[in-house]
Short mmCIF file of C-alpha atoms in Angstrom, two decimals:
data_model
loop_
_atom_site.label_atom_id
_atom_site.label_comp_id
_atom_site.label_asym_id
_atom_site.label_seq_id
_atom_site.Cartn_x
_atom_site.Cartn_y
_atom_site.Cartn_z
CA UNK A 1 -4.18 43.55 71.66
CA UNK A 2 -6.92 44.83 73.93
CA UNK A 3 -5.69 45.80 77.40
CA UNK A 4 -8.31 46.39 80.05
CA UNK A 5 -6.82 48.28 82.98
CA UNK A 6 -9.24 47.20 85.66
CA UNK A 7 -10.09 49.15 88.80
CA UNK A 8 -7.48 51.44 90.29
CA UNK A 9 -5.20 53.67 88.26
CA UNK A 10 -2.46 51.46 86.79
CA UNK A 11 -0.21 54.26 85.52
CA UNK A 12 3.39 53.39 86.26
CA UNK A 13 4.65 56.93 86.58
CA UNK A 14 4.00 57.25 90.32
CA UNK A 15 6.78 56.79 92.82
CA UNK A 16 7.06 53.18 93.92
CA UNK A 17 4.19 52.03 91.73
CA UNK A 18 4.32 48.26 91.28
CA UNK A 19 4.19 46.67 87.87
CA UNK A 20 0.68 45.22 87.34
CA UNK A 21 0.09 41.48 87.25
CA UNK A 22 -1.28 40.46 83.87
CA UNK A 23 -3.87 37.71 83.50
CA UNK A 24 -5.48 36.71 80.23
CA UNK A 25 -9.02 36.06 79.09
CA UNK A 26 -9.91 34.12 75.96
CA UNK A 27 -13.38 33.27 74.69
CA UNK A 28 -15.73 33.63 71.76
CA UNK A 29 -16.68 37.31 71.63
CA UNK A 30 -17.69 37.66 67.96
CA UNK A 31 -18.87 34.20 66.90
CA UNK A 32 -22.39 32.77 66.53
CA UNK A 33 -22.43 31.81 70.20
CA UNK A 34 -20.72 34.91 71.56
CA UNK A 35 -23.31 35.25 74.33
CA UNK A 36 -21.34 32.73 76.41
CA UNK A 37 -18.02 34.44 75.89
CA UNK A 38 -19.29 37.96 76.49
CA UNK A 39 -21.25 36.95 79.57
CA UNK A 40 -18.17 35.19 80.89
CA UNK A 41 -15.94 38.18 80.18
CA UNK A 42 -18.24 40.42 82.20
CA UNK A 43 -17.97 38.05 85.15
CA UNK A 44 -14.16 38.16 84.93
CA UNK A 45 -14.13 41.96 84.69
CA UNK A 46 -16.29 42.31 87.81
CA UNK A 47 -14.13 39.90 89.82
CA UNK A 48 -10.91 41.70 88.82
CA UNK A 49 -12.37 45.13 89.54
CA UNK A 50 -13.43 44.00 93.01
CA UNK A 51 -10.00 42.45 93.64
CA UNK A 52 -8.24 45.68 92.69
CA UNK A 53 -10.56 47.82 94.82
CA UNK A 54 -9.61 45.63 97.77
CA UNK A 55 -5.92 46.40 97.24
CA UNK A 56 -4.91 43.71 94.77
CA UNK A 57 -1.93 41.60 95.78
CA UNK A 58 -0.29 43.71 98.49
CA UNK A 59 -0.90 46.82 96.44
CA UNK A 60 -0.09 45.21 93.11
CA UNK A 61 -3.00 45.58 90.72
CA UNK A 62 -4.25 43.11 88.12
CA UNK A 63 -4.46 44.02 84.45
CA UNK A 64 -6.71 41.95 82.18
CA UNK A 65 -5.57 41.12 78.65
CA UNK A 66 -8.63 40.15 76.63
CA UNK A 67 -8.62 38.04 73.47
CA UNK A 68 -11.32 36.76 71.14
CA UNK A 69 -11.08 33.18 69.82
CA UNK A 70 -14.05 33.82 67.48
CA UNK A 71 -14.75 30.07 67.60
CA UNK A 72 -12.16 29.80 64.85
CA UNK A 73 -9.03 27.62 65.26
CA UNK A 74 -6.70 29.98 63.43
CA UNK A 75 -7.95 32.99 65.38
CA UNK A 76 -7.72 31.04 68.64
CA UNK A 77 -4.11 30.06 67.97
CA UNK A 78 -3.11 33.62 67.14
CA UNK A 79 -4.93 35.06 70.15
CA UNK A 80 -3.31 32.52 72.47
CA UNK A 81 0.15 33.31 71.14
CA UNK A 82 -0.55 36.98 71.79
CA UNK A 83 -1.44 36.15 75.40
CA UNK A 84 1.86 34.27 75.71
CA UNK A 85 3.71 37.25 74.23
CA UNK A 86 1.98 39.54 76.74
CA UNK A 87 3.48 37.38 79.53
CA UNK A 88 0.24 36.73 81.32
CA UNK A 89 0.47 34.81 84.60
CA UNK A 90 -2.72 32.84 83.93
CA UNK A 91 -5.52 32.49 81.39
CA UNK A 92 -9.24 32.30 82.09
CA UNK A 93 -11.06 30.46 79.31
CA UNK A 94 -11.85 29.22 76.77
CA UNK A 95 -15.58 28.58 76.90
CA UNK A 96 -15.96 25.73 74.42
CA UNK A 97 -14.19 22.39 74.25
CA UNK A 98 -13.60 22.85 70.53
CA UNK A 99 -11.45 25.91 71.18
CA UNK A 100 -9.77 24.29 74.18
CA UNK A 101 -8.43 21.62 71.83
CA UNK A 102 -6.53 24.39 70.01
CA UNK A 103 -5.66 26.68 72.91
CA UNK A 104 -4.60 24.33 75.72
CA UNK A 105 -1.56 22.86 73.91
CA UNK A 106 -0.14 26.36 73.43
CA UNK A 107 -0.63 27.48 77.02
CA UNK A 108 0.71 24.13 78.25
CA UNK A 109 3.85 24.43 76.12
CA UNK A 110 4.50 27.80 77.71
CA UNK A 111 3.75 26.71 81.27
CA UNK A 112 0.78 29.04 81.70
CA UNK A 113 -1.79 28.16 84.35
CA UNK A 114 -5.30 28.07 82.87
CA UNK A 115 -8.81 27.78 84.33
CA UNK A 116 -11.74 27.13 82.02
CA UNK A 117 -15.15 28.10 83.38
CA UNK A 118 -17.24 25.89 81.10
CA UNK A 119 -15.43 23.22 79.04
CA UNK A 120 -16.73 19.69 79.70
CA UNK A 121 -15.30 17.29 77.10
CA UNK A 122 -13.83 14.07 78.50
CA UNK A 123 -10.67 14.90 76.51
CA UNK A 124 -9.73 17.32 79.31
CA UNK A 125 -10.69 15.16 82.28
CA UNK A 126 -8.25 13.29 84.52
CA UNK A 127 -5.09 14.85 83.11
CA UNK A 128 -2.19 16.12 85.21
CA UNK A 129 -1.60 19.39 83.37
CA UNK A 130 -1.88 23.14 83.88
CA UNK A 131 -5.59 23.22 83.05
CA UNK A 132 -8.22 23.41 85.80
CA UNK A 133 -11.92 23.14 85.01
CA UNK A 134 -14.83 24.67 86.93
CA UNK A 135 -17.52 22.69 85.09
CA UNK A 136 -18.77 19.10 85.20
CA UNK A 137 -17.96 16.65 82.38
CA UNK A 138 -20.00 15.64 79.36
CA UNK A 139 -20.35 12.25 81.02
CA UNK A 140 -21.99 13.79 84.09
CA UNK A 141 -24.39 15.85 82.03
CA UNK A 142 -25.28 13.23 79.43
CA UNK A 143 -25.96 10.53 82.03
CA UNK A 144 -28.28 12.92 83.89
CA UNK A 145 -30.14 13.80 80.69
CA UNK A 146 -30.60 10.14 79.80
CA UNK A 147 -31.93 9.42 83.29
CA UNK A 148 -34.42 12.29 83.25
CA UNK A 149 -35.72 11.53 79.75
CA UNK A 150 -36.19 7.86 80.57
CA UNK A 151 -37.97 8.79 83.82
CA UNK A 152 -40.46 10.65 81.62
CA UNK A 153 -41.07 7.50 79.57
CA UNK A 154 -39.07 8.70 76.55
CA UNK A 155 -37.25 5.79 74.92
CA UNK A 156 -36.52 6.84 71.32
CA UNK A 157 -34.55 10.07 71.25
CA UNK A 158 -33.22 11.63 68.06
CA UNK A 159 -30.16 13.82 68.48
CA UNK A 160 -28.79 16.68 66.36
CA UNK A 161 -25.27 17.97 67.03
CA UNK A 162 -23.21 20.89 65.76
CA UNK A 163 -19.86 19.84 64.28
CA UNK A 164 -18.35 23.31 64.69
CA UNK A 165 -17.80 22.48 68.37
CA UNK A 166 -17.17 18.80 67.71
CA UNK A 167 -14.86 18.17 70.62
CA UNK A 168 -17.78 18.94 72.93
CA UNK A 169 -20.72 17.70 70.90
CA UNK A 170 -19.14 14.36 69.92
CA UNK A 171 -18.08 13.77 73.53
CA UNK A 172 -21.59 14.61 74.82
CA UNK A 173 -23.21 12.37 72.21
CA UNK A 174 -20.86 9.47 72.98
CA UNK A 175 -21.68 9.64 76.69
CA UNK A 176 -25.41 10.05 76.06
CA UNK A 177 -25.41 7.06 73.72
CA UNK A 178 -23.56 4.97 76.29
CA UNK A 179 -26.02 5.92 79.04
CA UNK A 180 -28.98 5.01 76.85
CA UNK A 181 -27.41 1.68 75.88
CA UNK A 182 -26.66 0.87 79.53
CA UNK A 183 -30.39 1.19 80.18
CA UNK A 184 -31.25 -1.06 77.26
CA UNK A 185 -32.25 1.78 74.95
CA UNK A 186 -30.84 3.04 71.66
CA UNK A 187 -30.91 6.40 69.97
CA UNK A 188 -33.42 6.79 67.16
CA UNK A 189 -31.11 9.00 65.07
CA UNK A 190 -27.86 10.95 65.25
CA UNK A 191 -27.87 13.91 62.85
CA UNK A 192 -24.69 15.92 62.35
CA UNK A 193 -24.79 19.45 60.91
CA UNK A 194 -22.41 22.38 60.67
CA UNK A 195 -23.74 25.59 62.15
CA UNK A 196 -23.78 28.57 59.80
CA UNK A 197 -25.93 31.29 58.31
CA UNK A 198 -27.01 28.98 55.49
CA UNK A 199 -27.74 25.90 57.60
CA UNK A 200 -31.10 24.34 56.68
CA UNK A 201 -32.51 23.66 60.14
CA UNK A 202 -35.79 22.47 58.65
CA UNK A 203 -33.89 19.69 56.89
CA UNK A 204 -32.10 18.78 60.12
CA UNK A 205 -35.44 18.36 61.88
CA UNK A 206 -36.88 16.38 58.96
CA UNK A 207 -33.97 13.96 59.19
CA UNK A 208 -34.50 13.57 62.91
CA UNK A 209 -38.23 12.95 62.50
CA UNK A 210 -37.68 10.32 59.80
CA UNK A 211 -36.62 7.91 62.57
CA UNK A 212 -40.01 8.37 64.32
CA UNK A 213 -38.55 9.46 67.67
CA UNK A 214 -40.51 10.24 70.82
CA UNK A 215 -38.23 13.17 71.73
CA UNK A 216 -35.58 15.46 70.23
CA UNK A 217 -32.29 16.55 71.81
CA UNK A 218 -30.15 19.37 70.41
CA UNK A 219 -26.43 19.45 71.24
CA UNK A 220 -25.98 23.01 70.01
CA UNK A 221 -25.53 26.61 71.06
CA UNK A 222 -28.41 28.91 71.97
CA UNK A 223 -28.87 30.47 68.52
CA UNK A 224 -29.11 27.09 66.80
CA UNK A 225 -31.38 25.62 69.47
CA UNK A 226 -33.82 28.48 68.95
CA UNK A 227 -33.88 27.79 65.20
CA UNK A 228 -34.10 24.03 65.63
CA UNK A 229 -36.96 24.45 68.10
CA UNK A 230 -38.77 26.70 65.62
CA UNK A 231 -38.63 24.00 62.97
CA UNK A 232 -39.54 21.27 65.46
CA UNK A 233 -42.68 23.17 66.46
CA UNK A 234 -43.65 23.49 62.81
CA UNK A 235 -43.11 19.85 61.90
CA UNK A 236 -43.91 18.05 65.16
CA UNK A 237 -45.49 20.55 67.56
CA UNK A 238 -46.24 18.08 70.38
CA UNK A 239 -42.88 16.28 70.45
CA UNK A 240 -40.83 16.90 73.64
CA UNK A 241 -37.59 18.80 73.04
CA UNK A 242 -34.44 19.20 75.09
CA UNK A 243 -31.06 20.89 74.65
CA UNK A 244 -27.63 20.29 76.11
CA UNK A 245 -26.38 22.72 78.75
CA UNK A 246 -24.29 24.66 76.20
CA UNK A 247 -27.44 26.51 75.13
CA UNK A 248 -28.62 27.50 78.62
CA UNK A 249 -28.25 31.27 78.21
CA UNK A 250 -30.59 34.24 78.27
CA UNK A 251 -30.18 34.46 74.50
CA UNK A 252 -32.03 31.17 74.11
CA UNK A 253 -35.12 32.55 75.83
CA UNK A 254 -34.88 35.91 74.06
CA UNK A 255 -34.48 34.43 70.59
CA UNK A 256 -36.67 31.37 71.03
CA UNK A 257 -39.77 32.99 72.49
CA UNK A 258 -42.79 30.68 72.34
CA UNK A 259 -41.05 27.93 70.37
CA UNK A 260 -38.73 27.05 73.28
CA UNK A 261 -41.53 26.91 75.85
CA UNK A 262 -41.37 23.53 77.58
CA UNK A 263 -37.80 22.81 76.46
CA UNK A 264 -35.80 20.75 78.98
CA UNK A 265 -32.31 22.01 79.78
CA UNK A 266 -29.74 21.88 82.57
CA UNK A 267 -28.36 24.87 84.46
CA UNK A 268 -25.06 24.53 86.31
CA UNK A 269 -26.08 27.22 88.78
CA UNK A 270 -29.25 28.17 90.67
CA UNK A 271 -30.87 31.19 89.06
CA UNK A 272 -33.26 31.51 92.01
CA UNK A 273 -30.59 31.54 94.71
CA UNK A 274 -31.60 34.00 97.44
CA UNK A 275 -28.46 33.68 99.56
CA UNK A 276 -26.86 36.95 100.61
CA UNK A 277 -23.60 36.10 98.84
CA UNK A 278 -25.24 35.45 95.49
CA UNK A 279 -27.69 38.36 95.72
CA UNK A 280 -24.82 40.78 96.48
CA UNK A 281 -23.00 39.47 93.41
CA UNK A 282 -26.08 39.63 91.18
CA UNK A 283 -26.84 43.18 92.32
CA UNK A 284 -23.26 44.30 91.71
CA UNK A 285 -23.26 42.64 88.30
CA UNK A 286 -26.52 44.31 87.29
CA UNK A 287 -25.28 47.69 88.48
CA UNK A 288 -22.10 47.27 86.44
CA UNK A 289 -23.53 45.79 83.23
CA UNK A 290 -27.31 46.48 83.34
CA UNK A 291 -28.19 42.83 82.83
CA UNK A 292 -28.63 39.63 84.82
CA UNK A 293 -25.75 37.15 85.10
CA UNK A 294 -25.88 33.87 83.17
CA UNK A 295 -24.30 30.49 83.78
CA UNK A 296 -21.03 31.40 82.08
CA UNK A 297 -20.92 34.60 84.18
CA UNK A 298 -21.12 32.65 87.42
CA UNK A 299 -18.60 30.04 86.28
CA UNK A 300 -16.19 32.71 84.99
CA UNK A 301 -16.44 34.70 88.22
CA UNK A 302 -15.65 31.51 90.16
CA UNK A 303 -12.74 30.73 87.82
CA UNK A 304 -11.36 34.22 88.36
CA UNK A 305 -11.72 33.80 92.13
CA UNK A 306 -9.50 30.71 91.88
CA UNK A 307 -6.84 32.52 89.84
CA UNK A 308 -6.80 35.65 92.00
CA UNK A 309 -6.71 33.70 95.25
CA UNK A 310 -3.82 31.59 93.97
CA UNK A 311 -1.97 34.75 92.89
CA UNK A 312 -2.49 36.30 96.30
CA UNK A 313 -1.37 33.17 98.17
CA UNK A 314 1.54 32.12 95.98
CA UNK A 315 4.81 31.69 97.85
CA UNK A 316 8.28 32.42 96.54
CA UNK A 317 9.41 29.67 94.16
CA UNK A 318 5.90 28.21 93.87
CA UNK A 319 4.07 27.76 90.57
CA UNK A 320 0.58 29.18 90.24
CA UNK A 321 -0.79 25.65 89.84
CA UNK A 322 0.82 24.61 93.11
CA UNK A 323 -0.62 27.68 94.81
CA UNK A 324 -4.06 26.93 93.37
CA UNK A 325 -4.01 23.35 94.64
CA UNK A 326 -2.83 24.47 98.06
CA UNK A 327 -5.31 27.34 98.39
CA UNK A 328 -8.51 25.33 98.04
CA UNK A 329 -11.25 24.63 98.74
CA UNK A 330 -12.62 27.88 97.35
CA UNK A 331 -15.90 29.51 98.23
CA UNK A 332 -17.66 29.97 94.90
CA UNK A 333 -20.69 32.16 94.45
CA UNK A 334 -23.03 29.24 95.13
CA UNK A 335 -20.91 26.15 95.71
CA UNK A 336 -17.65 25.19 97.37
CA UNK A 337 -14.99 24.41 94.75
CA UNK A 338 -12.57 21.58 95.52
CA UNK A 339 -10.07 20.47 92.90
CA UNK A 340 -8.43 17.07 92.75
CA UNK A 341 -4.77 16.71 91.80
CA UNK A 342 -5.72 16.94 88.11
CA UNK A 343 -7.63 20.20 88.47
CA UNK A 344 -11.05 18.57 88.08
CA UNK A 345 -14.01 19.33 90.31
CA UNK A 346 -17.64 18.41 90.82
CA UNK A 347 -20.46 20.90 90.37
CA UNK A 348 -24.11 20.71 91.21
CA UNK A 349 -26.55 21.15 88.33
CA UNK A 350 -30.29 21.78 88.07
CA UNK A 351 -32.75 20.60 85.46
CA UNK A 352 -35.12 23.29 84.26
CA UNK A 353 -37.81 23.83 81.69
CA UNK A 354 -38.61 27.13 80.00
CA UNK A 355 -41.97 28.40 81.20
CA UNK A 356 -43.45 31.82 80.44
CA UNK A 357 -40.11 33.05 79.14
CA UNK A 358 -37.96 31.99 82.08
CA UNK A 359 -36.03 28.98 83.33
CA UNK A 360 -37.99 27.12 86.02
CA UNK A 361 -36.39 24.35 88.09
CA UNK A 362 -37.94 20.92 87.93
CA UNK A 363 -39.27 19.75 91.24
CA UNK A 364 -37.41 16.80 92.80
#
């Protein structure tokens, strides 16, 4: 078990020292798409450090218990049970819907309040449980993608999706298919593959191209999107490509280089935000971690803000969920966060393309 004592000295030997409040983090820190989990963890660490420097909860500090789900169901189950055993008050994470399918039943059984920064699958929408979500749903994203692609005159899209995160990718595909059908269109192809070191991405692209599509969409993580884009540029260099929001990390640009130039992808935050609040956060994050924040960083920081505010405001005899519902709306880094009774919220998103190695917002 990795214990991160954040901020002020948490040694319990001092006179009158209060026992720290434990909150948990769980995300993919060692898997193929660990960029999301690590970036999110850094956002949580910064938020907790700032909370402790400001005095915590009436002098009671927060201790972060960090666990890796490794994008592996067995690992995720074991890590979640260890968080339960550590008696955490809340859990921040996970970062993929596939892992949420494994983790959420365990936290729910043990009455632990949980806030996921990024999961979007419709399986977790509209449920009266202990899970709150910071992100939009796959329905919101997929409908927007269908609308934008059709506005560009693209009518025959071939889709590839990674079955390792099937709870997310199947949900996204289902909603995208429905949006296309509602507009009188149909998908040219739906190609499933399992992400791994030996995956033949050239074959995946060949299968997509066999349907003679006018565009390609990848429902995959950043590493796979970079490899799929590489093969797409070899086999059909002029065909428009897009990727689901899961891949919208700095790793995609770093790994993809020229082959992801022009790729269409959504961001659930504004990278170019010049507001004082966001710039102060971005500067503090860079000073702490020597890198720029990503979308999972922003969402995880906001998720931590929700948890810490609820902890600070909780009344005697009140559950953390009740405190969280009562304490809103929350001022996120860029957007106000208002939860409904089921812990769902709306979030603004921005379509971008990759140009000259950076994400550039599409003009309205």
